[in-house]
JSON list of C-alpha atoms in Angstrom, two decimals:
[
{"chain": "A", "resi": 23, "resn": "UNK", "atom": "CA", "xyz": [0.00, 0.00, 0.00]},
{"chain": "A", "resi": 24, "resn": "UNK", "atom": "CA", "xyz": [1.27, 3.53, -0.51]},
{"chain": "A", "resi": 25, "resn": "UNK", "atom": "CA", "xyz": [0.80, 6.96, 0.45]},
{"chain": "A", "resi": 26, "resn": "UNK", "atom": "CA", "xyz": [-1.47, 7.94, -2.02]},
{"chain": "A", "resi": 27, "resn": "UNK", "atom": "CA", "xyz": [-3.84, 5.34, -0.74]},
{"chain": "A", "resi": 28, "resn": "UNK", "atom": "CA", "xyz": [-3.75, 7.04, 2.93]},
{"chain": "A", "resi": 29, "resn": "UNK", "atom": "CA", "xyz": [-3.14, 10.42, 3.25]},
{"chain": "A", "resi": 30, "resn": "UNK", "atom": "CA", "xyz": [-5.12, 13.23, 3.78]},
{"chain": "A", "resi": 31, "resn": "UNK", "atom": "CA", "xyz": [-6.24, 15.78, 0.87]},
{"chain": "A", "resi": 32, "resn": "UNK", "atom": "CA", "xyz": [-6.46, 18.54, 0.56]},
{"chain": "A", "resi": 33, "resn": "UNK", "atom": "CA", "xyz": [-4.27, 20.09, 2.93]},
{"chain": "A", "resi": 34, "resn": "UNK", "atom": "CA", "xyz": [-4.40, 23.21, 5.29]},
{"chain": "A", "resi": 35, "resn": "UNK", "atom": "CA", "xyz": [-1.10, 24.96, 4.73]},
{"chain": "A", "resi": 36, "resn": "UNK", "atom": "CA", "xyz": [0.10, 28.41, 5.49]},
{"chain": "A", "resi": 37, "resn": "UNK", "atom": "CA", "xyz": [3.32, 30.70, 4.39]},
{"chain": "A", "resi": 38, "resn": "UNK", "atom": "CA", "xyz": [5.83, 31.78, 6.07]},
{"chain": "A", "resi": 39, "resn": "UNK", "atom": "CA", "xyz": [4.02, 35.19, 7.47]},
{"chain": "A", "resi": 40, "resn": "UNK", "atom": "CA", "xyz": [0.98, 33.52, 8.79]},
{"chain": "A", "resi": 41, "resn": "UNK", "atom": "CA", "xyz": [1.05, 34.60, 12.58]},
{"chain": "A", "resi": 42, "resn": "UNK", "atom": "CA", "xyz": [1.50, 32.04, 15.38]},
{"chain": "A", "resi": 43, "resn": "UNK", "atom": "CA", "xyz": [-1.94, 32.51, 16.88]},
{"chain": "A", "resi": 44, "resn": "UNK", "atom": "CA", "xyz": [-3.37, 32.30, 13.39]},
{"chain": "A", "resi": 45, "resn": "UNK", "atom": "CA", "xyz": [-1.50, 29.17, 13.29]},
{"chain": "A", "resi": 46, "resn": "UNK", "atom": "CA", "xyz": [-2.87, 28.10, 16.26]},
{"chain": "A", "resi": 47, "resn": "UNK", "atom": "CA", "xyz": [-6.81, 28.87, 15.26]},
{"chain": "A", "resi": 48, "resn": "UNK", "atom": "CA", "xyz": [-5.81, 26.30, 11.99]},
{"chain": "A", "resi": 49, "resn": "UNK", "atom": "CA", "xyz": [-4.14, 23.44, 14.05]},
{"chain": "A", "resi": 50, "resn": "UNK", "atom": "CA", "xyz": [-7.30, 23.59, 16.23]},
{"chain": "A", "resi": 51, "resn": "UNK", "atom": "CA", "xyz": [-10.20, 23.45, 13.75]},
{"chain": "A", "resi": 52, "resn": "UNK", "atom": "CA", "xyz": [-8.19, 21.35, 11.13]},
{"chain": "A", "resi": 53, "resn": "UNK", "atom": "CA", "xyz": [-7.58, 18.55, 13.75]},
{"chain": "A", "resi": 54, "resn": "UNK", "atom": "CA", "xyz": [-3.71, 18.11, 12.38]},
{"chain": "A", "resi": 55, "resn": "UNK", "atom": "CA", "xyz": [-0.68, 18.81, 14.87]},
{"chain": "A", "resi": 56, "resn": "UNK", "atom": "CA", "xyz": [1.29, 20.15, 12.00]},
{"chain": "A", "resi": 57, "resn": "UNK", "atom": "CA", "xyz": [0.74, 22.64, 9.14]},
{"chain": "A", "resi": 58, "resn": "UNK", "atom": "CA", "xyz": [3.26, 22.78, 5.79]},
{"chain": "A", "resi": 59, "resn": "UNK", "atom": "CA", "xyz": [4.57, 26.09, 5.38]},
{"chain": "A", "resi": 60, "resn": "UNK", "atom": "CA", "xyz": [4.60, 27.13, 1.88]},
{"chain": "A", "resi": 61, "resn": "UNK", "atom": "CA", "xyz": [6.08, 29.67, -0.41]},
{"chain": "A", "resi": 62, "resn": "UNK", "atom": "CA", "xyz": [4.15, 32.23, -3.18]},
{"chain": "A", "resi": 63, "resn": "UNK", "atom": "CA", "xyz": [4.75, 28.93, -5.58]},
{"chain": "A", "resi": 64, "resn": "UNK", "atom": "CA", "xyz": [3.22, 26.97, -2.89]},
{"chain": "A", "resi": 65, "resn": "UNK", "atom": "CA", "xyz": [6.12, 24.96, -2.80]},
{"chain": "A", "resi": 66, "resn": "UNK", "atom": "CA", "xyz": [7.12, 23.48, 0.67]},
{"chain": "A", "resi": 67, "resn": "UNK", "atom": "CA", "xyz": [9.53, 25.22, 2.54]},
{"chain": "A", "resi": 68, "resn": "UNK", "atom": "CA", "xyz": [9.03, 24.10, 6.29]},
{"chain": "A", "resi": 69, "resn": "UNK", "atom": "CA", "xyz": [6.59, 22.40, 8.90]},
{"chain": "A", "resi": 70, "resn": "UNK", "atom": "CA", "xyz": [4.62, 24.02, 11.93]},
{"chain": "A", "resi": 71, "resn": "UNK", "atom": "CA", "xyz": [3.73, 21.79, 14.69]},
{"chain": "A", "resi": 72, "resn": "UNK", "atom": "CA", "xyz": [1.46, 22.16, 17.39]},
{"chain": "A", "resi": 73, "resn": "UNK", "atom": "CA", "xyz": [4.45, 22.24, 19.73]},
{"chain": "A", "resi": 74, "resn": "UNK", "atom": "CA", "xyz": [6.26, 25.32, 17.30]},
{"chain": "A", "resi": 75, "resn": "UNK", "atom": "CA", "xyz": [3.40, 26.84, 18.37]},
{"chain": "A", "resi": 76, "resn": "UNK", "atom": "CA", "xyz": [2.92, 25.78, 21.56]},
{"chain": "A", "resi": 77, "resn": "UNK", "atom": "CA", "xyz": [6.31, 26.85, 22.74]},
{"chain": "A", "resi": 78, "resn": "UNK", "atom": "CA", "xyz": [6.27, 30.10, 20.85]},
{"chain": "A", "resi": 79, "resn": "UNK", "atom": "CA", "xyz": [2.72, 31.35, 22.87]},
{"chain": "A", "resi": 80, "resn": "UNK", "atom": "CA", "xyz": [4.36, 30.12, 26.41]},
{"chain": "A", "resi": 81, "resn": "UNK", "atom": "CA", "xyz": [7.62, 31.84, 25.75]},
{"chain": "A", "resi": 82, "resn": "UNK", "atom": "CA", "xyz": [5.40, 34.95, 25.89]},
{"chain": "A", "resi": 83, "resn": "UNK", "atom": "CA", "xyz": [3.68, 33.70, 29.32]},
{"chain": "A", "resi": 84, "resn": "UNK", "atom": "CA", "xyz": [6.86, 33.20, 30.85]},
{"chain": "A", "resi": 85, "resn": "UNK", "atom": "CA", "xyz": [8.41, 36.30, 30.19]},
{"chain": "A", "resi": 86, "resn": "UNK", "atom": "CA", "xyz": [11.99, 35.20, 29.14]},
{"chain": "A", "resi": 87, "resn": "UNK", "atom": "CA", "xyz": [14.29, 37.77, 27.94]},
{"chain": "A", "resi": 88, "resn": "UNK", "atom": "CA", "xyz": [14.22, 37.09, 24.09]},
{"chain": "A", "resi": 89, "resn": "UNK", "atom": "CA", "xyz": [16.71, 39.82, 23.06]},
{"chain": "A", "resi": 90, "resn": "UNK", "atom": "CA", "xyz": [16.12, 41.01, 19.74]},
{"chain": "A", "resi": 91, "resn": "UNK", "atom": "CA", "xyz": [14.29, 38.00, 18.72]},
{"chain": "A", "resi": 92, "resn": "UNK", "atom": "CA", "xyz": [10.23, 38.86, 17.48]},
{"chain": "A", "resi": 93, "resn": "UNK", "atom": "CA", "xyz": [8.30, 38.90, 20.61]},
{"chain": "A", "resi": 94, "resn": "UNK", "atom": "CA", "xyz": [5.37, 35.80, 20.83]},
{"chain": "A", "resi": 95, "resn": "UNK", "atom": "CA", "xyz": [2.37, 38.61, 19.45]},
{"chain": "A", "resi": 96, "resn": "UNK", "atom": "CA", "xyz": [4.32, 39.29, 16.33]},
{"chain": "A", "resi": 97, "resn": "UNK", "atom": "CA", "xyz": [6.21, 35.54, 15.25]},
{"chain": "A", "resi": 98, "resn": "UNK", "atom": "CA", "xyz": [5.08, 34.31, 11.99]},
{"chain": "A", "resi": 99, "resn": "UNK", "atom": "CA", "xyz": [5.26, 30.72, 10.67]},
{"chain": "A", "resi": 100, "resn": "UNK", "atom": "CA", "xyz": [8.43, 31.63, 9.11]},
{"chain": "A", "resi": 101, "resn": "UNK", "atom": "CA", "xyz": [9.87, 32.41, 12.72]},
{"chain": "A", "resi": 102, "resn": "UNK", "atom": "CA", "xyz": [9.07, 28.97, 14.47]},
{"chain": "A", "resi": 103, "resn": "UNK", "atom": "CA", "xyz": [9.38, 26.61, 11.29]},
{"chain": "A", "resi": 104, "resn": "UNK", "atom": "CA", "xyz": [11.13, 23.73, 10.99]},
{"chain": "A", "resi": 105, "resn": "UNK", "atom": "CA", "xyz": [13.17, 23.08, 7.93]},
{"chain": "A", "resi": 106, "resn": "UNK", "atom": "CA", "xyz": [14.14, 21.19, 5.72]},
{"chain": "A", "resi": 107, "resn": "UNK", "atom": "CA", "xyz": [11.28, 18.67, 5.78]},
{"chain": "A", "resi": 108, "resn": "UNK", "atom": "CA", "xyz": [11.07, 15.46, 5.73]},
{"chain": "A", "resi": 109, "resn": "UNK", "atom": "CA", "xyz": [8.66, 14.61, 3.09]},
{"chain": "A", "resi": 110, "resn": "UNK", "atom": "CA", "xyz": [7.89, 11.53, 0.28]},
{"chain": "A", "resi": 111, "resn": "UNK", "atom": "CA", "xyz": [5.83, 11.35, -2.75]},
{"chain": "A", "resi": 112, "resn": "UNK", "atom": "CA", "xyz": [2.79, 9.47, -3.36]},
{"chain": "A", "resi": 113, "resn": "UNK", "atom": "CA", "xyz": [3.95, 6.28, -4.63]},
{"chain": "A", "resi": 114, "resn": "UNK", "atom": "CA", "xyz": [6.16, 5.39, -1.35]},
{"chain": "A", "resi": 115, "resn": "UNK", "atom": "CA", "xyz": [5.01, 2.48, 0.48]},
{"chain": "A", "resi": 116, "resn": "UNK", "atom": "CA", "xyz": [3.22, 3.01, 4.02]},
{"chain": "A", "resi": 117, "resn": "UNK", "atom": "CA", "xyz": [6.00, 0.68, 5.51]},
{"chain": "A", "resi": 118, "resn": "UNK", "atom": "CA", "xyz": [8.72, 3.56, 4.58]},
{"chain": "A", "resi": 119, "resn": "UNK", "atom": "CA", "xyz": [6.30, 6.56, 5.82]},
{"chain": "A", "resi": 120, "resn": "UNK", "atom": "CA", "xyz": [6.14, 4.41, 9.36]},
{"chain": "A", "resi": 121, "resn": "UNK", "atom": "CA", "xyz": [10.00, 3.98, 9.35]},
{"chain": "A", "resi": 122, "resn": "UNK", "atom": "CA", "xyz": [10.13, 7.56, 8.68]},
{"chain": "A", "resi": 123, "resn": "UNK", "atom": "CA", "xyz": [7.91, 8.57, 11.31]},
{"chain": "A", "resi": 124, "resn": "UNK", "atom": "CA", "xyz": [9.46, 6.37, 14.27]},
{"chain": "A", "resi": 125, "resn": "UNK", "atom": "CA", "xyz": [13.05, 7.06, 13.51]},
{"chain": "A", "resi": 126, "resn": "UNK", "atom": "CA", "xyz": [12.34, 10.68, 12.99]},
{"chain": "A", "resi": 127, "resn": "UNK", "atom": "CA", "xyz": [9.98, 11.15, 15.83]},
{"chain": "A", "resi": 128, "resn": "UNK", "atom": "CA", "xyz": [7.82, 12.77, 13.53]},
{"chain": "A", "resi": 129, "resn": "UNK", "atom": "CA", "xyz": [4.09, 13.07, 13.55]},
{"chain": "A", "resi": 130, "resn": "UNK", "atom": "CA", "xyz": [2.76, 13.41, 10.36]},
{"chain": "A", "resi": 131, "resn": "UNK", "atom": "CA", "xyz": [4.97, 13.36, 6.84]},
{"chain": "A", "resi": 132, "resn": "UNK", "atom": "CA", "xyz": [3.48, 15.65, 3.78]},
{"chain": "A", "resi": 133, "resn": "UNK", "atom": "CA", "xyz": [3.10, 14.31, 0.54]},
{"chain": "A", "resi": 134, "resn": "UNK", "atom": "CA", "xyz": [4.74, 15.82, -2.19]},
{"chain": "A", "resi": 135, "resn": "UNK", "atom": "CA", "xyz": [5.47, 16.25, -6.50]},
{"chain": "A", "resi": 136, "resn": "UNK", "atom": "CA", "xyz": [7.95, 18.72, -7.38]},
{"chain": "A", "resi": 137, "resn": "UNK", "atom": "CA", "xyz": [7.95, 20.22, -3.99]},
{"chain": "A", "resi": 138, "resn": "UNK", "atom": "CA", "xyz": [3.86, 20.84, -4.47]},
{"chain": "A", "resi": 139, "resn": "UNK", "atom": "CA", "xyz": [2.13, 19.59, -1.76]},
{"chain": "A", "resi": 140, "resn": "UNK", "atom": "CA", "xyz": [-0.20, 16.60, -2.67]},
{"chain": "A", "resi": 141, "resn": "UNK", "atom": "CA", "xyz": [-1.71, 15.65, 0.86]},
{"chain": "A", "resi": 142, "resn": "UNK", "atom": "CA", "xyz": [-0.24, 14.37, 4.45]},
{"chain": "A", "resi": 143, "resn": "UNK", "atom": "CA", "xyz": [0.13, 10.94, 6.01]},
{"chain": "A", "resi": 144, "resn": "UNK", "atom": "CA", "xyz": [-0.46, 11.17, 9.90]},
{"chain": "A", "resi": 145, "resn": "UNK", "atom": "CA", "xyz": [0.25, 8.67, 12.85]},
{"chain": "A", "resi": 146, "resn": "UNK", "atom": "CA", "xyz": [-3.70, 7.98, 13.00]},
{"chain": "A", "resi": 147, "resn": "UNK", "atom": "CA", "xyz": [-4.10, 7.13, 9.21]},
{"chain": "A", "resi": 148, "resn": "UNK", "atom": "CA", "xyz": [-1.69, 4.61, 9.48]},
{"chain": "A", "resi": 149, "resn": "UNK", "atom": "CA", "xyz": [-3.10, 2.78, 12.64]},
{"chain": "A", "resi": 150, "resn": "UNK", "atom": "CA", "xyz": [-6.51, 3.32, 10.41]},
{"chain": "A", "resi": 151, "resn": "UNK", "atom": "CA", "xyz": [-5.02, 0.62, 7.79]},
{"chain": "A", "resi": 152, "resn": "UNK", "atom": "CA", "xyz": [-3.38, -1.24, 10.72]},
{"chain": "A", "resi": 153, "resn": "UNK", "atom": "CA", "xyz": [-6.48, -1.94, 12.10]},
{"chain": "A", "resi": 154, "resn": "UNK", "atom": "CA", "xyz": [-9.20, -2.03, 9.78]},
{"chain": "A", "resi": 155, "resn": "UNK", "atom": "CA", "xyz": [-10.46, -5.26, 8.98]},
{"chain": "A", "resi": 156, "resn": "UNK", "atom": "CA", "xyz": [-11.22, -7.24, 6.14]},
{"chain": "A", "resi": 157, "resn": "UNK", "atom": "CA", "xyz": [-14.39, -6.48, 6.19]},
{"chain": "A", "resi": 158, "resn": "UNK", "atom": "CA", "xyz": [-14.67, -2.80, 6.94]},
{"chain": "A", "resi": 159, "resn": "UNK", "atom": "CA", "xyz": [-12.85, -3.03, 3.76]},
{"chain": "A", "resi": 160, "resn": "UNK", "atom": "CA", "xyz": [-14.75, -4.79, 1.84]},
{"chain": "A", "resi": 161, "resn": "UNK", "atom": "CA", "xyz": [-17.87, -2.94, 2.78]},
{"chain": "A", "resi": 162, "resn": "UNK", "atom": "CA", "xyz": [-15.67, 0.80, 1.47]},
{"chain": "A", "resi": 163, "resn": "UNK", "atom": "CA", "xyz": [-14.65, -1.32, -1.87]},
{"chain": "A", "resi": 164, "resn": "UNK", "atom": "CA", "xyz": [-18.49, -2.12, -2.27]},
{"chain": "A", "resi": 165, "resn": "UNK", "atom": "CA", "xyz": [-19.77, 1.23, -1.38]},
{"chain": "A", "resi": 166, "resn": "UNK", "atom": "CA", "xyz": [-17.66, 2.83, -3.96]},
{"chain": "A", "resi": 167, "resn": "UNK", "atom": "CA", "xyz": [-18.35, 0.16, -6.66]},
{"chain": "A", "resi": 168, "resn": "UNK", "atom": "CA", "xyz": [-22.03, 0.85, -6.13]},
{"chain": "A", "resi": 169, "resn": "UNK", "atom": "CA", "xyz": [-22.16, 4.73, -6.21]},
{"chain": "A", "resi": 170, "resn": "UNK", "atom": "CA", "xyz": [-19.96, 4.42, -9.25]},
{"chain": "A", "resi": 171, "resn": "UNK", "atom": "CA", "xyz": [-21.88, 1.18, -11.39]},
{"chain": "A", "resi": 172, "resn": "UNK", "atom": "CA", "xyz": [-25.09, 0.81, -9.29]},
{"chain": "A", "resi": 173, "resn": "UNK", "atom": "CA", "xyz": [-25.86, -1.08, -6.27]},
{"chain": "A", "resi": 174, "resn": "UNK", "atom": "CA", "xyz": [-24.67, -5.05, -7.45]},
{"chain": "A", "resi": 175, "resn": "UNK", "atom": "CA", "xyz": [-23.48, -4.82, -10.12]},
{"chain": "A", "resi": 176, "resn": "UNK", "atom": "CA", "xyz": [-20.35, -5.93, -8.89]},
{"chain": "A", "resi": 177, "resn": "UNK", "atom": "CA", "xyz": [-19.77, -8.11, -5.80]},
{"chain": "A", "resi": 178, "resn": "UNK", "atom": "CA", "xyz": [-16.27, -7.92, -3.76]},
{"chain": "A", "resi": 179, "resn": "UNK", "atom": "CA", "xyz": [-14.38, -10.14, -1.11]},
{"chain": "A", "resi": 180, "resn": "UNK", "atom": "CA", "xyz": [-11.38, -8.81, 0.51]},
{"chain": "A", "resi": 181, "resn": "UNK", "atom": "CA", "xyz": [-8.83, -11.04, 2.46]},
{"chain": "A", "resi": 182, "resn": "UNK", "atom": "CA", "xyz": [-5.38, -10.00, 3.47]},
{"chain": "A", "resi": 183, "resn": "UNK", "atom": "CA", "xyz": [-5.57, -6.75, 1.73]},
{"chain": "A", "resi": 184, "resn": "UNK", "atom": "CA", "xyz": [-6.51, -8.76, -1.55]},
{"chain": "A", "resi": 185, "resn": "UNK", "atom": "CA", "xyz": [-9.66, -7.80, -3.23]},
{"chain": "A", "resi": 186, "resn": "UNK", "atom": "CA", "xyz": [-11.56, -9.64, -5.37]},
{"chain": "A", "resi": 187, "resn": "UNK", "atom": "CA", "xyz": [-13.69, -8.08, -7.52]},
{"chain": "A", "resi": 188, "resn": "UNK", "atom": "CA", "xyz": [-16.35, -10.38, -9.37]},
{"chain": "A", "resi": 189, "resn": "UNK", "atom": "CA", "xyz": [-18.94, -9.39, -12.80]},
{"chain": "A", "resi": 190, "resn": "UNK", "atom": "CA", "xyz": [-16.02, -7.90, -14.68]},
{"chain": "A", "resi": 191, "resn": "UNK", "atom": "CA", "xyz": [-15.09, -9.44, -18.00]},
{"chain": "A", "resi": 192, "resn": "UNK", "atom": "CA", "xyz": [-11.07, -9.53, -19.19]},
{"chain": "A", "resi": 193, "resn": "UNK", "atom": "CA", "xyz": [-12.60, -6.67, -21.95]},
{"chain": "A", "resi": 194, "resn": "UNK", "atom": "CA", "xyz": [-14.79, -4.94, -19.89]},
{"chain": "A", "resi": 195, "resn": "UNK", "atom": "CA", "xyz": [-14.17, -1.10, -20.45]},
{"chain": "A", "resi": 196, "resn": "UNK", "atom": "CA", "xyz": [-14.47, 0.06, -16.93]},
{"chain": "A", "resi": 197, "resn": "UNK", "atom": "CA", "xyz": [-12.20, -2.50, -15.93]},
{"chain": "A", "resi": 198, "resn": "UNK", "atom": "CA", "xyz": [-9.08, 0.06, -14.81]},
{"chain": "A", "resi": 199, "resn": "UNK", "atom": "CA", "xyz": [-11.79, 2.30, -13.17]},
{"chain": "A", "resi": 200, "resn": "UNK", "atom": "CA", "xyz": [-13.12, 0.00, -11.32]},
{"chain": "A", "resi": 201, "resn": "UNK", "atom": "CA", "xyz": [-9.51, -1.19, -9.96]},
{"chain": "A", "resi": 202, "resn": "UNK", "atom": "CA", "xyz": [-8.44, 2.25, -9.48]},
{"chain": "A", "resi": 203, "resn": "UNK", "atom": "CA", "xyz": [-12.13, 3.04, -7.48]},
{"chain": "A", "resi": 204, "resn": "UNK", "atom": "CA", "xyz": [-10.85, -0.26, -5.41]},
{"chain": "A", "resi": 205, "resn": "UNK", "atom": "CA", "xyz": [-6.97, 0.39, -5.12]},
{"chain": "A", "resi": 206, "resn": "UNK", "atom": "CA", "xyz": [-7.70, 3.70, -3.72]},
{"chain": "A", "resi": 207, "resn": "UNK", "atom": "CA", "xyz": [-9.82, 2.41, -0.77]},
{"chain": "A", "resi": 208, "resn": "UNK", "atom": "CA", "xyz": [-7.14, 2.27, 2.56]},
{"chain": "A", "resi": 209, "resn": "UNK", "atom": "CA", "xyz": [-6.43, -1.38, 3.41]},
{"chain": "A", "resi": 210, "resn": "UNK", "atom": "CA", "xyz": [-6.16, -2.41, -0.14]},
{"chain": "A", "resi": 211, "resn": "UNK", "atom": "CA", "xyz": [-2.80, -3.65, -1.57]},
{"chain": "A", "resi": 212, "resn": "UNK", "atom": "CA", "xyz": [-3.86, -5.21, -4.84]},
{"chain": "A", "resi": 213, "resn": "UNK", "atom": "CA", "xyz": [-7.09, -6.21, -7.01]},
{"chain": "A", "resi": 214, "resn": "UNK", "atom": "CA", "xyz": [-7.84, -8.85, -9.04]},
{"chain": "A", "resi": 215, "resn": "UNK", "atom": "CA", "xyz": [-10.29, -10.14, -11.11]},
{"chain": "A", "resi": 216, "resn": "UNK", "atom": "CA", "xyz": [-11.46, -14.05, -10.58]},
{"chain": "A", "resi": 217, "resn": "UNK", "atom": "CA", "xyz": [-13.31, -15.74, -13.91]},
{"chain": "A", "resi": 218, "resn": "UNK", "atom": "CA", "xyz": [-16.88, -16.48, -12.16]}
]
């Protein structure tokens, strides 16, 4: 399975003069602990985190001396970022994006072509495919299947991440579509087609 088949999309992002509490208002109605900092190309250029942000606000509460550094009311994104990120592209398999994430500590890894952010892969979508079960799975494959061709038209079992997909003929013309509709579903590592 790879990223594409887990991550997030769209994205909430901001650039690098988005101010902390601003920052802060996004992490807590998006419901991700990180936010990709991007340029006027929207390219990536750095990663917020909840605790950036966290420990820019307190600095402010507990009245350190900062110097000439910009005090807590007036840091951007740009000013707490982390950078460079750590990021991978849509085709890498979840088992590299979990390697990633433990040996990096990290929390969430965006998704990325040509430095254009494609979506984000967090801790809890990969415990989502780590513990869904066949047939949760199954039932997502046949949902989709049936909003795209109509309710049975196609029947699908799903065992060890292996979905079967039964009614389509070797020439049938919605063939790819309807293993693309299936690949996509979380859970979902390859598709096949069994001769009824």
């Amino acid at each position: 399975m790879r990223a594409r088949h887990v991550m997030s999309s769209p994205v909430t992002t901001v650039d690098r003069s988005t101010s902390v509490d601003e920052c802060l208002r996004l992490v807590g109605s998006s419901g991700f602990t990180v936010l990709p900092v991007v340029d006027e190309r929207k390219h990536l250029v750095g990663i917020v985190s909840e605790g950036d942000l966290l420990r820019a606000r307190f600095r402010e509460l507990g009245g350190a001396d900062r110097g000439t550094d910009p005090q807590p009311d007036e840091m951007s994104a740009g000013d707490v970022m982390a950078s460079p990120v750590v990021a991978m592209t849509a085709d890498a398999e979840v088992s590299e994006l979990a390697s990633a994430m433990l040996r990096s500590r990290l929390r969430s890894i965006p998704i990325v072509h040509d430095h254009d952010i494609l979506g984000i892969v967090t801790r809890p979508d990969l415990i989502a495919v780590l513990t869904a079960d066949d047939a949760q799975v199954a039932k997502e494959v046949q949902h989709r299947l049936d909003v795209y061709g109509g309710a049975g038209r196609w029947r699908v079992d799903v065992a060890h991440g292996s979905a079967s997909i039964y009614g389509v003929t070797p020439r049938d013309p919605e063939r790819n579509v309807i293993a693309a509709l299936a690949d996509t579903v979380p859970g979902i590592a390859e598709v096949h087609f069994p001769p009824e």
